[in-house]
XYZ file of C-alpha atoms in Angstrom:
120
model
C -3.942 -76.682 21.872
C -3.918 -79.322 19.350
C -0.088 -81.444 19.483
C 0.366 -83.937 16.945
C 0.180 -86.787 19.141
C -4.236 -85.532 20.095
C -4.419 -84.831 16.086
C -3.210 -88.662 15.168
C -4.864 -90.146 17.971
C -8.503 -88.362 17.331
C -7.603 -89.578 13.282
C -6.746 -92.998 13.763
C -9.803 -93.175 16.056
C -11.847 -91.349 13.644
C -10.986 -93.854 10.650
C -11.706 -96.854 12.817
C -15.044 -95.557 14.273
C -16.033 -95.111 10.833
C -14.842 -98.512 9.713
C -16.804 -99.629 12.819
C -20.183 -98.765 11.469
C -20.642 -98.112 15.458
C -23.031 -94.569 14.956
C -22.692 -94.209 19.033
C -18.707 -94.425 18.682
C -18.540 -91.776 15.473
C -20.783 -89.414 17.916
C -18.328 -89.534 20.632
C -16.070 -87.243 19.102
C -18.886 -84.558 18.048
C -20.380 -81.469 20.835
C -24.394 -81.969 20.936
C -23.801 -78.765 18.968
C -22.041 -79.296 16.680
C -22.580 -78.559 12.886
C -21.633 -80.809 9.789
C -21.087 -78.767 6.260
C -20.660 -81.126 3.996
C -21.782 -80.781 -1.198
C -22.790 -84.160 -0.075
C -25.645 -82.991 2.597
C -27.255 -80.924 0.307
C -27.334 -83.824 -2.577
C -28.485 -86.892 -0.583
C -29.258 -85.366 2.191
C -31.978 -83.130 1.798
C -30.777 -79.703 3.456
C -29.730 -77.439 -0.031
C -27.345 -75.640 1.909
C -25.369 -78.084 2.447
C -25.441 -78.006 6.368
C -26.215 -80.085 9.146
C -26.945 -78.392 12.609
C -27.184 -79.921 16.103
C -25.836 -83.582 17.136
C -29.135 -85.860 16.826
C -29.834 -84.240 13.305
C -25.791 -85.530 11.752
C -26.429 -88.167 13.654
C -29.852 -89.219 11.525
C -28.085 -88.327 8.434
C -24.488 -90.989 9.324
C -27.534 -93.451 10.472
C -28.655 -93.342 6.660
C -25.557 -93.016 4.695
C -24.286 -96.600 6.933
C -27.695 -98.425 5.789
C -26.950 -97.213 1.990
C -23.314 -98.175 2.598
C -22.145 -101.242 4.734
C -19.363 -101.174 2.521
C -17.638 -98.012 3.009
C -14.537 -97.952 4.578
C -12.209 -95.009 4.563
C -7.608 -95.303 5.277
C -6.087 -92.210 7.282
C -3.446 -90.695 4.500
C -2.283 -88.140 6.173
C -3.471 -85.566 9.394
C -2.529 -82.179 9.796
C -3.086 -80.131 12.585
C -3.307 -75.754 14.330
C -3.882 -74.663 17.602
C -6.971 -76.134 18.018
C -8.301 -77.339 15.062
C -7.045 -80.425 11.703
C -7.185 -82.438 8.501
C -7.866 -85.666 7.897
C -6.933 -86.768 5.046
C -8.118 -89.699 3.703
C -9.301 -92.212 1.343
C -13.451 -92.835 0.991
C -16.035 -94.239 -0.526
C -15.256 -96.373 -3.816
C -11.443 -94.431 -4.427
C -12.374 -91.014 -3.602
C -10.030 -88.682 -1.251
C -11.434 -86.472 0.779
C -10.172 -83.904 3.063
C -12.036 -82.754 6.455
C -11.461 -80.003 8.671
C -12.268 -80.368 12.411
C -12.979 -77.366 14.715
C -12.661 -78.171 18.491
C -14.444 -76.434 21.996
C -12.435 -76.367 24.939
C -13.521 -79.922 25.919
C -12.299 -81.184 22.737
C -15.153 -82.587 21.243
C -15.188 -81.083 17.948
C -17.786 -78.267 17.508
C -17.880 -77.725 13.312
C -16.155 -79.469 10.447
C -16.123 -79.752 6.867
C -16.155 -82.284 4.755
C -14.575 -81.673 0.753
C -13.812 -85.126 -1.088
C -11.870 -84.609 -4.980
C -15.012 -85.605 -6.791
C -19.078 -85.902 -5.879
């Protein structure tokens, strides 16, 4: 079960991982069967459904994104949590706001996330 301390720790490390641009560190938060849903996948990831399944496919998508956005930096605004999920609310690229919902497996790794943005 997720509590406030675990949610805050995950959120801070997730933000720091992205800001480090260290793909392996970013990927360490996710299970091998991870599924990502994002409108940016539909726009830039070559998958019209907006969904990528399996960590290796997500890794390639994120590798390309990090290469295209060398100044990428996130800023944590807030984190909300439930039993086995949490939401990270953050400032994303170009001042846009993002909220990402994470669902966790028994091992504490994210098994799915759904990204939301105030504008694309």
